PDB file of C-alpha atoms in Angstrom:
ATOM      1  CA  UNK V1033      16.376  -1.926 -17.065  1.00 53.00           C
ATOM      2  CA  UNK V1034      15.574  -4.461 -19.770  1.00 49.00           C
ATOM      3  CA  UNK V1035      12.150  -6.032 -20.197  1.00 45.00           C
ATOM      4  CA  UNK V1036      13.619  -9.349 -19.055  1.00 43.00           C
ATOM      5  CA  UNK V1037      14.976  -7.832 -15.830  1.00 47.00           C
ATOM      6  CA  UNK V1038      11.739  -5.922 -15.171  1.00 50.00           C
ATOM      7  CA  UNK V1039       9.696  -9.124 -15.579  1.00 50.00           C
ATOM      8  CA  UNK V1040      12.154 -11.038 -13.415  1.00 44.00           C
ATOM      9  CA  UNK V1041      11.874  -8.351 -10.718  1.00 52.00           C
ATOM     10  CA  UNK V1042       8.082  -8.562 -10.815  1.00 53.00           C
ATOM     11  CA  UNK V1043       8.209 -12.343 -10.510  1.00 47.00           C
ATOM     12  CA  UNK V1044      10.516 -12.152  -7.491  1.00 47.00           C
ATOM     13  CA  UNK V1045       8.324  -9.544  -5.779  1.00 52.00           C
ATOM     14  CA  UNK V1046       5.204 -11.593  -6.471  1.00 50.00           C
ATOM     15  CA  UNK V1047       6.868 -14.682  -5.032  1.00 48.00           C
ATOM     16  CA  UNK V1048       7.989 -12.878  -1.880  1.00 51.00           C
ATOM     17  CA  UNK V1049       4.705 -11.059  -1.292  1.00 52.00           C
ATOM     18  CA  UNK V1050       2.128 -13.514  -2.495  1.00 49.00           C
ATOM     19  CA  UNK V1051       3.148 -17.159  -2.204  1.00 46.00           C
ATOM     20  CA  UNK V1052       2.766 -17.300   1.605  1.00 47.00           C
ATOM     21  CA  UNK V1053      -0.703 -15.803   1.249  1.00 46.00           C
ATOM     22  CA  UNK V1054      -1.827 -18.106  -1.519  1.00 44.00           C
ATOM     23  CA  UNK V1055      -0.980 -21.002   0.744  1.00 42.00           C
ATOM     24  CA  UNK V1056      -3.439 -19.517   3.249  1.00 44.00           C
ATOM     25  CA  UNK V1057      -0.758 -18.675   5.760  1.00 40.00           C
ATOM     26  CA  UNK V1058       1.315 -15.710   6.711  1.00 43.00           C
ATOM     27  CA  UNK V1059       5.091 -15.927   6.500  1.00 43.00           C
ATOM     28  CA  UNK V1060       5.255 -17.068  10.142  1.00 40.00           C
ATOM     29  CA  UNK V1061       2.869 -19.974   9.538  1.00 38.00           C
ATOM     30  CA  UNK V1062      -0.206 -18.495  11.206  1.00 37.00           C
ATOM     31  CA  UNK V1063      -3.555 -18.571   9.453  1.00 37.00           C
ATOM     32  CA  UNK V1064      -4.165 -15.491   7.326  1.00 46.00           C
ATOM     33  CA  UNK V1065      -6.481 -13.054   9.076  1.00 47.00           C
ATOM     34  CA  UNK V1066      -9.653 -12.347   7.137  1.00 54.00           C
ATOM     35  CA  UNK V1067     -11.263  -9.439   8.991  1.00 49.00           C
ATOM     36  CA  UNK V1068     -14.831  -8.457   8.336  1.00 52.00           C
ATOM     37  CA  UNK V1069     -15.779  -5.072   6.921  1.00 49.00           C
ATOM     38  CA  UNK V1070     -16.214  -3.534  10.375  1.00 54.00           C
ATOM     39  CA  UNK V1071     -13.074  -4.986  11.956  1.00 90.00           C
ATOM     40  CA  UNK V1072     -10.971  -1.858  11.465  1.00 95.00           C
ATOM     41  CA  UNK V1073      -8.779  -2.479  14.506  1.00 96.00           C
ATOM     42  CA  UNK V1074      -7.635  -5.813  13.067  1.00 96.00           C
ATOM     43  CA  UNK V1075      -6.910  -4.044   9.774  1.00 98.00           C
ATOM     44  CA  UNK V1076      -4.793  -1.454  11.623  1.00 98.00           C
ATOM     45  CA  UNK V1077      -2.714  -4.241  13.161  1.00 97.00           C
ATOM     46  CA  UNK V1078      -2.231  -5.805   9.722  1.00 97.00           C
ATOM     47  CA  UNK V1079      -1.090  -2.430   8.387  1.00 98.00           C
ATOM     48  CA  UNK V1080       1.423  -2.078  11.236  1.00 98.00           C
ATOM     49  CA  UNK V1081       2.719  -5.618  10.708  1.00 98.00           C
ATOM     50  CA  UNK V1082       3.150  -5.161   6.965  1.00 98.00           C
ATOM     51  CA  UNK V1083       4.674  -1.692   7.405  1.00 99.00           C
ATOM     52  CA  UNK V1084       7.424  -3.274   9.518  1.00 98.00           C
ATOM     53  CA  UNK V1085       7.892  -6.008   6.926  1.00 98.00           C
ATOM     54  CA  UNK V1086       8.085  -3.526   4.034  1.00 97.00           C
ATOM     55  CA  UNK V1087      10.157  -0.939   5.944  1.00 97.00           C
ATOM     56  CA  UNK V1088       7.542   1.793   5.504  1.00 99.00           C
ATOM     57  CA  UNK V1089       7.072   4.252   8.394  1.00 99.00           C
ATOM     58  CA  UNK V1090       4.163   3.002  10.521  1.00 99.00           C
ATOM     59  CA  UNK V1091       2.420   6.381  10.805  1.00 99.00           C
ATOM     60  CA  UNK V1092       2.636   6.861   7.033  1.00 99.00           C
ATOM     61  CA  UNK V1093       1.255   3.372   6.352  1.00 99.00           C
ATOM     62  CA  UNK V1094      -1.675   3.956   8.715  1.00 99.00           C
ATOM     63  CA  UNK V1095      -2.331   7.381   7.193  1.00 99.00           C
ATOM     64  CA  UNK V1096      -2.464   6.012   3.639  1.00 99.00           C
ATOM     65  CA  UNK V1097      -4.773   3.137   4.644  1.00 99.00           C
ATOM     66  CA  UNK V1098      -7.018   5.604   6.490  1.00 99.00           C
ATOM     67  CA  UNK V1099      -7.124   8.044   3.557  1.00 99.00           C
ATOM     68  CA  UNK V1100      -7.695   5.313   0.985  1.00 98.00           C
ATOM     69  CA  UNK V1101     -10.413   3.234   2.665  1.00 98.00           C
ATOM     70  CA  UNK V1102     -10.731   4.112   6.360  1.00 98.00           C
ATOM     71  CA  UNK V1103      -9.412   0.580   6.986  1.00 98.00           C
ATOM     72  CA  UNK V1104     -12.278  -1.057   5.076  1.00 97.00           C
ATOM     73  CA  UNK V1105     -11.167  -4.324   3.469  1.00 97.00           C
ATOM     74  CA  UNK V1106     -14.261  -4.310   1.243  1.00 96.00           C
ATOM     75  CA  UNK V1107     -13.962  -0.743  -0.073  1.00 97.00           C
ATOM     76  CA  UNK V1108     -14.265  -0.246  -3.821  1.00 98.00           C
ATOM     77  CA  UNK V1109     -13.854   3.130  -5.497  1.00 97.00           C
ATOM     78  CA  UNK V1110     -15.951   4.409  -8.386  1.00 97.00           C
ATOM     79  CA  UNK V1111     -12.890   3.745 -10.588  1.00 95.00           C
ATOM     80  CA  UNK V1112     -12.592   0.148  -9.389  1.00 97.00           C
ATOM     81  CA  UNK V1113      -9.730   0.406  -6.872  1.00 97.00           C
ATOM     82  CA  UNK V1114     -10.124  -2.308  -4.256  1.00 98.00           C
ATOM     83  CA  UNK V1115      -9.485  -3.042  -0.628  1.00 98.00           C
ATOM     84  CA  UNK V1116      -7.710  -1.322   2.231  1.00 98.00           C
ATOM     85  CA  UNK V1117      -4.977   0.248   0.085  1.00 99.00           C
ATOM     86  CA  UNK V1118      -7.297   0.892  -2.896  1.00 98.00           C
ATOM     87  CA  UNK V1119      -5.223  -0.951  -5.487  1.00 97.00           C
ATOM     88  CA  UNK V1120      -6.343  -0.824  -9.093  1.00 95.00           C
ATOM     89  CA  UNK V1121      -6.764  -4.276 -10.661  1.00 97.00           C
ATOM     90  CA  UNK V1122      -4.593  -3.195 -13.617  1.00 95.00           C
ATOM     91  CA  UNK V1123      -1.760  -2.252 -11.233  1.00 91.00           C
ATOM     92  CA  UNK V1124      -2.087  -5.553  -9.377  1.00 95.00           C
ATOM     93  CA  UNK V1125      -1.963  -7.496 -12.630  1.00 95.00           C
ATOM     94  CA  UNK V1126       0.742  -5.413 -14.312  1.00 93.00           C
ATOM     95  CA  UNK V1127       3.069  -4.937 -11.354  1.00 89.00           C
ATOM     96  CA  UNK V1128       2.504  -8.167  -9.415  1.00 92.00           C
ATOM     97  CA  UNK V1129       0.739 -10.635 -11.715  1.00 95.00           C
ATOM     98  CA  UNK V1130      -2.289 -10.783  -9.391  1.00 95.00           C
ATOM     99  CA  UNK V1131      -5.889 -11.375 -10.362  1.00 96.00           C
ATOM    100  CA  UNK V1132      -8.440  -8.690  -9.386  1.00 95.00           C
ATOM    101  CA  UNK V1133     -10.290 -11.005  -6.988  1.00 96.00           C
ATOM    102  CA  UNK V1134      -7.140 -11.496  -4.929  1.00 97.00           C
ATOM    103  CA  UNK V1135      -7.241  -7.823  -3.948  1.00 97.00           C
ATOM    104  CA  UNK V1136     -10.074  -8.591  -1.501  1.00 97.00           C
ATOM    105  CA  UNK V1137      -7.624 -10.474   0.738  1.00 97.00           C
ATOM    106  CA  UNK V1138      -6.796  -7.762   3.310  1.00 97.00           C
ATOM    107  CA  UNK V1139      -3.285  -8.958   4.111  1.00 97.00           C
ATOM    108  CA  UNK V1140      -2.366  -9.326   0.443  1.00 97.00           C
ATOM    109  CA  UNK V1141      -3.894  -5.948  -0.415  1.00 98.00           C
ATOM    110  CA  UNK V1142      -1.990  -4.216   2.379  1.00 98.00           C
ATOM    111  CA  UNK V1143       1.239  -6.023   1.524  1.00 98.00           C
ATOM    112  CA  UNK V1144       1.028  -5.041  -2.141  1.00 97.00           C
ATOM    113  CA  UNK V1145       0.044  -1.459  -1.343  1.00 98.00           C
ATOM    114  CA  UNK V1146       2.883  -0.997   1.128  1.00 98.00           C
ATOM    115  CA  UNK V1147       5.391  -2.710  -1.143  1.00 97.00           C
ATOM    116  CA  UNK V1148       4.370  -0.291  -3.898  1.00 96.00           C
ATOM    117  CA  UNK V1149       4.545   2.696  -1.514  1.00 98.00           C
ATOM    118  CA  UNK V1150       7.963   1.578  -0.258  1.00 98.00           C
ATOM    119  CA  UNK V1151       9.201   1.294  -3.816  1.00 96.00           C
ATOM    120  CA  UNK V1152       7.950   4.820  -4.537  1.00 96.00           C
ATOM    121  CA  UNK V1153       9.682   6.144  -1.420  1.00 98.00           C
ATOM    122  CA  UNK V1154      12.964   4.648  -2.634  1.00 97.00           C
ATOM    123  CA  UNK V1155      12.371   5.857  -6.198  1.00 95.00           C
ATOM    124  CA  UNK V1156      11.805   9.423  -4.979  1.00 95.00           C
ATOM    125  CA  UNK V1157      14.666   9.251  -2.451  1.00 96.00           C
ATOM    126  CA  UNK V1158      12.471   9.474   0.631  1.00 96.00           C
ATOM    127  CA  UNK V1159      10.338  12.364  -0.632  1.00 96.00           C
ATOM    128  CA  UNK V1160       7.001  11.350   0.846  1.00 98.00           C
ATOM    129  CA  UNK V1161       5.132  14.084  -1.010  1.00 97.00           C
ATOM    130  CA  UNK V1162       6.252  12.699  -4.383  1.00 96.00           C
ATOM    131  CA  UNK V1163       5.629   9.077  -3.376  1.00 97.00           C
ATOM    132  CA  UNK V1164       2.122   9.942  -2.173  1.00 98.00           C
ATOM    133  CA  UNK V1165       1.366  11.959  -5.293  1.00 96.00           C
ATOM    134  CA  UNK V1166       2.375   9.011  -7.495  1.00 94.00           C
ATOM    135  CA  UNK V1167       0.463   6.526  -5.297  1.00 96.00           C
ATOM    136  CA  UNK V1168      -2.678   8.621  -5.723  1.00 95.00           C
ATOM    137  CA  UNK V1169      -2.267  10.077  -9.200  1.00 90.00           C
ATOM    138  CA  UNK V1170       0.036   7.788 -11.112  1.00 84.00           C
ATOM    139  CA  UNK V1171       3.014   8.394 -13.325  1.00 74.00           C
ATOM    140  CA  UNK V1172       2.189  12.035 -14.159  1.00 76.00           C
ATOM    141  CA  UNK V1173       4.442  12.897 -11.203  1.00 76.00           C
ATOM    142  CA  UNK V1174       7.454  12.284 -13.438  1.00 81.00           C
ATOM    143  CA  UNK V1175      10.858  10.772 -12.863  1.00 83.00           C
ATOM    144  CA  UNK V1176      13.614  11.811 -10.499  1.00 80.00           C
ATOM    145  CA  UNK V1177      15.062  14.463 -10.349  1.00 83.00           C
ATOM    146  CA  UNK V1178      12.379  16.362 -12.300  1.00 85.00           C
ATOM    147  CA  UNK V1179       9.410  14.904 -10.407  1.00 86.00           C
ATOM    148  CA  UNK V1180       6.752  17.262  -9.053  1.00 88.00           C
ATOM    149  CA  UNK V1181       3.635  16.803  -6.949  1.00 88.00           C
ATOM    150  CA  UNK V1182       0.830  17.028  -9.473  1.00 87.00           C
ATOM    151  CA  UNK V1183      -1.944  19.540  -8.696  1.00 91.00           C
ATOM    152  CA  UNK V1184      -4.672  16.870  -8.821  1.00 91.00           C
ATOM    153  CA  UNK V1185      -3.088  15.199  -5.777  1.00 94.00           C
ATOM    154  CA  UNK V1186      -2.338  18.235  -3.580  1.00 95.00           C
ATOM    155  CA  UNK V1187      -5.362  17.678  -1.337  1.00 97.00           C
ATOM    156  CA  UNK V1188      -4.645  13.961  -1.042  1.00 98.00           C
ATOM    157  CA  UNK V1189      -1.003  14.561  -0.089  1.00 98.00           C
ATOM    158  CA  UNK V1190      -2.012  17.192   2.489  1.00 98.00           C
ATOM    159  CA  UNK V1191      -4.664  14.869   3.962  1.00 99.00           C
ATOM    160  CA  UNK V1192      -2.220  11.975   4.296  1.00 99.00           C
ATOM    161  CA  UNK V1193       0.398  14.232   5.885  1.00 99.00           C
ATOM    162  CA  UNK V1194      -2.176  15.468   8.461  1.00 99.00           C
ATOM    163  CA  UNK V1195      -3.222  11.888   9.206  1.00 99.00           C
ATOM    164  CA  UNK V1196       0.415  10.843   9.454  1.00 99.00           C
ATOM    165  CA  UNK V1197       1.040  13.462  12.159  1.00 99.00           C
ATOM    166  CA  UNK V1198      -2.057  12.287  14.019  1.00 99.00           C
ATOM    167  CA  UNK V1199      -1.005   8.604  13.836  1.00 99.00           C
ATOM    168  CA  UNK V1200       2.575   9.460  14.802  1.00 99.00           C
ATOM    169  CA  UNK V1201       1.220  10.992  18.013  1.00 98.00           C
ATOM    170  CA  UNK V1202      -1.113   8.023  18.632  1.00 98.00           C
ATOM    171  CA  UNK V1203       1.786   5.598  18.166  1.00 98.00           C
ATOM    172  CA  UNK V1204       3.951   7.664  20.524  1.00 98.00           C
ATOM    173  CA  UNK V1205       1.172   7.340  23.121  1.00 97.00           C
ATOM    174  CA  UNK V1206       0.958   3.585  22.498  1.00 95.00           C
ATOM    175  CA  UNK V1207      -2.575   3.834  21.104  1.00 94.00           C
ATOM    176  CA  UNK V1208      -3.764   3.195  17.586  1.00 90.00           C
TER     177      UNK V1208
END
């Protein structure tokens, strides 16, 4: 892919994901939800909504959000990752052209995180272990077909997979 096409792809993704949010509305015209730090149930519903939009399995989306921030829209890691999906400002800027402060918007943060996760799932042909390893540890995973789960992410991948099973059962029961 040429630099031109990569930049064009980023611009299109940013337009699809971000423009409705910058206008202060969701794609369906409703006001953007701005949950407080303790409103984890509202965050879960946002995760489910965006998972449907981004075609990411609901239980996986919930598991990643749980593992990353426990559904805390105001979480910030010691490395500077922000929000529900713990997105690094450099990733937001480089991949989506977003400013670091925009990562505090829960809906935008979730949308970007799940778009990125969905892209990784496609890149690794549905291999959730590889997508999760990259999401957590970055490009050291490698490229298909030689990609491997990197040792530094083994615990993270196992944790998300356990949470995914738990959320799959909760969703089956109609409870989240």
